[in-house]
Amino acid sequence: MAWFEDFEVGQTAAFGRYVVDRDEVLDFARKYDPQPFHLSDEAAAETHFSRLAASGWHSTAMTMAMIVANMGNDGDVGGSLGAAGIDELRWLRPVHPGDILRCETEIVTVTPSRTRPDRGTVRTRVTVLNQDDVPVLTFIPTALFRRRPTAAEA
């Protein structure tokens, strides 16, 4: 369980393991990003992807699954209040079925709220790497966290 006070600028973490499943790539693409190179080996072979590639949005969603799993057990995300958005999202390399993804993070800012003393924002540089340690995507989310309750509040 993480609270705002648990974060420090420069803090790093490495976590996650997500095996990219072909059927999941196809299902996501059919529903949300039905471009030919996400739906067909033949169509992908005619592009710079060279083979079936997961949607960048799907790669980002797989990353979110790893982040939430890392936050806590049994769905307990502690002081998390969600996020205000993300900056600098970059899809650096294609993600293919069979790839194994993992995350590395670094806290870049920790800022108490000026208007809501019970919370603050934490900005984290997230890098997702494949099984060859090649970065495939990066982004910087602005996450909101509750401050740890004092003994009087608990």
mmCIF file of N, CA, C and O in Angstrom, residues 17-51:
data_model
loop_
_atom_site.group_PDB
_atom_site.id
_atom_site.type_symbol
_atom_site.label_atom_id
_atom_site.label_comp_id
_atom_site.label_asym_id
_atom_site.label_seq_id
_atom_site.Cartn_x
_atom_site.Cartn_y
_atom_site.Cartn_z
ATOM 1 N N ARG A 17 5.735 -8.661 -15.395
ATOM 2 C CA ARG A 17 6.013 -9.661 -16.432
ATOM 3 C C ARG A 17 4.701 -9.878 -17.160
ATOM 4 O O ARG A 17 3.719 -10.323 -16.550
ATOM 5 N N TYR A 18 4.658 -9.524 -18.419
ATOM 6 C CA TYR A 18 3.428 -9.656 -19.195
ATOM 7 C C TYR A 18 3.781 -10.331 -20.512
ATOM 8 O O TYR A 18 4.528 -9.782 -21.322
ATOM 9 N N VAL A 19 3.260 -11.537 -20.715
ATOM 10 C CA VAL A 19 3.480 -12.275 -21.957
ATOM 11 C C VAL A 19 2.391 -11.841 -22.940
ATOM 12 O O VAL A 19 1.196 -11.966 -22.657
ATOM 13 N N VAL A 20 2.805 -11.309 -24.069
ATOM 14 C CA VAL A 20 1.873 -10.793 -25.065
ATOM 15 C C VAL A 20 1.266 -11.965 -25.825
ATOM 16 O O VAL A 20 1.977 -12.712 -26.500
ATOM 17 N N ASP A 21 -0.046 -12.105 -25.700
ATOM 18 C CA ASP A 21 -0.782 -13.225 -26.279
ATOM 19 C C ASP A 21 -1.379 -12.832 -27.638
ATOM 20 O O ASP A 21 -2.027 -11.788 -27.757
ATOM 21 N N ARG A 22 -1.180 -13.672 -28.639
ATOM 22 C CA ARG A 22 -1.668 -13.394 -29.996
ATOM 23 C C ARG A 22 -3.176 -13.164 -30.032
ATOM 24 O O ARG A 22 -3.653 -12.209 -30.655
ATOM 25 N N ASP A 23 -3.950 -14.037 -29.373
ATOM 26 C CA ASP A 23 -5.407 -13.870 -29.397
ATOM 27 C C ASP A 23 -5.828 -12.563 -28.738
ATOM 28 O O ASP A 23 -6.762 -11.894 -29.194
ATOM 29 N N GLU A 24 -5.132 -12.186 -27.681
ATOM 30 C CA GLU A 24 -5.423 -10.919 -27.000
ATOM 31 C C GLU A 24 -5.111 -9.725 -27.921
ATOM 32 O O GLU A 24 -5.862 -8.749 -27.965
ATOM 33 N N VAL A 25 -4.004 -9.808 -28.668
ATOM 34 C CA VAL A 25 -3.644 -8.754 -29.628
ATOM 35 C C VAL A 25 -4.748 -8.604 -30.667
ATOM 36 O O VAL A 25 -5.196 -7.490 -30.974
ATOM 37 N N LEU A 26 -5.206 -9.720 -31.191
ATOM 38 C CA LEU A 26 -6.253 -9.687 -32.216
ATOM 39 C C LEU A 26 -7.576 -9.182 -31.644
ATOM 40 O O LEU A 26 -8.259 -8.358 -32.275
ATOM 41 N N ASP A 27 -7.959 -9.657 -30.466
ATOM 42 C CA ASP A 27 -9.210 -9.211 -29.842
ATOM 43 C C ASP A 27 -9.195 -7.709 -29.589
ATOM 44 O O ASP A 27 -10.175 -7.014 -29.875
ATOM 45 N N PHE A 28 -8.104 -7.208 -29.034
ATOM 46 C CA PHE A 28 -8.009 -5.770 -28.766
ATOM 47 C C PHE A 28 -8.121 -4.986 -30.070
ATOM 48 O O PHE A 28 -8.865 -4.008 -30.163
ATOM 49 N N ALA A 29 -7.381 -5.420 -31.082
ATOM 50 C CA ALA A 29 -7.391 -4.709 -32.362
ATOM 51 C C ALA A 29 -8.783 -4.707 -32.989
ATOM 52 O O ALA A 29 -9.249 -3.671 -33.485
ATOM 53 N N ARG A 30 -9.471 -5.841 -32.953
ATOM 54 C CA ARG A 30 -10.825 -5.889 -33.516
ATOM 55 C C ARG A 30 -11.749 -4.880 -32.845
ATOM 56 O O ARG A 30 -12.558 -4.243 -33.502
ATOM 57 N N LYS A 31 -11.604 -4.752 -31.526
ATOM 58 C CA LYS A 31 -12.496 -3.871 -30.759
ATOM 59 C C LYS A 31 -12.090 -2.405 -30.823
ATOM 60 O O LYS A 31 -12.961 -1.533 -30.863
ATOM 61 N N TYR A 32 -10.786 -2.110 -30.771
ATOM 62 C CA TYR A 32 -10.362 -0.742 -30.513
ATOM 63 C C TYR A 32 -9.414 -0.111 -31.528
ATOM 64 O O TYR A 32 -9.273 1.104 -31.539
ATOM 65 N N ASP A 33 -8.728 -0.906 -32.326
ATOM 66 C CA ASP A 33 -7.741 -0.346 -33.253
ATOM 67 C C ASP A 33 -7.620 -1.256 -34.470
ATOM 68 O O ASP A 33 -6.589 -1.885 -34.702
ATOM 69 N N PRO A 34 -8.706 -1.336 -35.263
ATOM 70 C CA PRO A 34 -8.761 -2.324 -36.341
ATOM 71 C C PRO A 34 -7.977 -1.944 -37.603
ATOM 72 O O PRO A 34 -8.508 -1.965 -38.715
ATOM 73 N N GLN A 35 -6.727 -1.638 -37.422
ATOM 74 C CA GLN A 35 -5.867 -1.389 -38.577
ATOM 75 C C GLN A 35 -5.300 -2.729 -39.049
ATOM 76 O O GLN A 35 -5.033 -3.621 -38.227
ATOM 77 N N PRO A 36 -5.101 -2.887 -40.350
ATOM 78 C CA PRO A 36 -4.707 -4.199 -40.895
ATOM 79 C C PRO A 36 -3.473 -4.822 -40.258
ATOM 80 O O PRO A 36 -3.428 -6.034 -40.043
ATOM 81 N N PHE A 37 -2.460 -4.018 -39.926
ATOM 82 C CA PHE A 37 -1.219 -4.580 -39.366
ATOM 83 C C PHE A 37 -1.391 -5.062 -37.932
ATOM 84 O O PHE A 37 -0.504 -5.707 -37.384
ATOM 85 N N HIS A 38 -2.550 -4.766 -37.301
ATOM 86 C CA HIS A 38 -2.872 -5.313 -35.979
ATOM 87 C C HIS A 38 -3.784 -6.536 -36.090
ATOM 88 O O HIS A 38 -4.057 -7.183 -35.086
ATOM 89 N N LEU A 39 -4.251 -6.817 -37.303
ATOM 90 C CA LEU A 39 -5.241 -7.875 -37.500
ATOM 91 C C LEU A 39 -4.774 -9.031 -38.375
ATOM 92 O O LEU A 39 -5.401 -10.090 -38.370
ATOM 93 N N SER A 40 -3.696 -8.838 -39.127
ATOM 94 C CA SER A 40 -3.320 -9.838 -40.125
ATOM 95 C C SER A 40 -1.806 -9.924 -40.286
ATOM 96 O O SER A 40 -1.137 -8.899 -40.460
ATOM 97 N N ASP A 41 -1.299 -11.153 -40.257
ATOM 98 C CA ASP A 41 0.123 -11.370 -40.508
ATOM 99 C C ASP A 41 0.504 -10.889 -41.902
ATOM 100 O O ASP A 41 1.550 -10.277 -42.095
ATOM 101 N N GLU A 42 -0.363 -11.150 -42.870
ATOM 102 C CA GLU A 42 -0.079 -10.787 -44.261
ATOM 103 C C GLU A 42 -0.021 -9.265 -44.430
ATOM 104 O O GLU A 42 0.890 -8.741 -45.077
ATOM 105 N N ALA A 43 -0.978 -8.585 -43.840
ATOM 106 C CA ALA A 43 -0.986 -7.114 -43.945
ATOM 107 C C ALA A 43 0.215 -6.525 -43.210
ATOM 108 O O ALA A 43 0.852 -5.584 -43.701
ATOM 109 N N ALA A 44 0.555 -7.070 -42.060
ATOM 110 C CA ALA A 44 1.698 -6.570 -41.290
ATOM 111 C C ALA A 44 3.001 -6.793 -42.045
ATOM 112 O O ALA A 44 3.907 -5.964 -41.982
ATOM 113 N N ALA A 45 3.088 -7.910 -42.789
ATOM 114 C CA ALA A 45 4.301 -8.227 -43.540
ATOM 115 C C ALA A 45 4.600 -7.185 -44.616
ATOM 116 O O ALA A 45 5.754 -7.025 -45.023
ATOM 117 N N GLU A 46 3.586 -6.458 -45.039
ATOM 118 C CA GLU A 46 3.766 -5.432 -46.069
ATOM 119 C C GLU A 46 4.092 -4.056 -45.490
ATOM 120 O O GLU A 46 4.143 -3.077 -46.227
ATOM 121 N N THR A 47 4.330 -3.988 -44.180
ATOM 122 C CA THR A 47 4.633 -2.718 -43.522
ATOM 123 C C THR A 47 5.995 -2.800 -42.827
ATOM 124 O O THR A 47 6.635 -3.860 -42.819
ATOM 125 N N HIS A 48 6.377 -1.710 -42.203
ATOM 126 C CA HIS A 48 7.616 -1.682 -41.431
ATOM 127 C C HIS A 48 7.547 -2.573 -40.193
ATOM 128 O O HIS A 48 8.573 -2.892 -39.605
ATOM 129 N N PHE A 49 6.331 -3.020 -39.797
ATOM 130 C CA PHE A 49 6.206 -3.919 -38.647
ATOM 131 C C PHE A 49 6.724 -5.312 -38.974
ATOM 132 O O PHE A 49 7.146 -6.039 -38.090
ATOM 133 N N SER A 50 6.612 -5.721 -40.210
ATOM 134 C CA SER A 50 7.051 -7.004 -40.762
ATOM 135 C C SER A 50 6.265 -8.214 -40.265
ATOM 136 O O SER A 50 6.248 -9.245 -40.912
ATOM 137 N N ARG A 51 5.640 -8.105 -39.105
ATOM 138 C CA ARG A 51 4.775 -9.175 -38.602
ATOM 139 C C ARG A 51 3.722 -8.549 -37.691
ATOM 140 O O ARG A 51 3.829 -7.378 -37.342
#
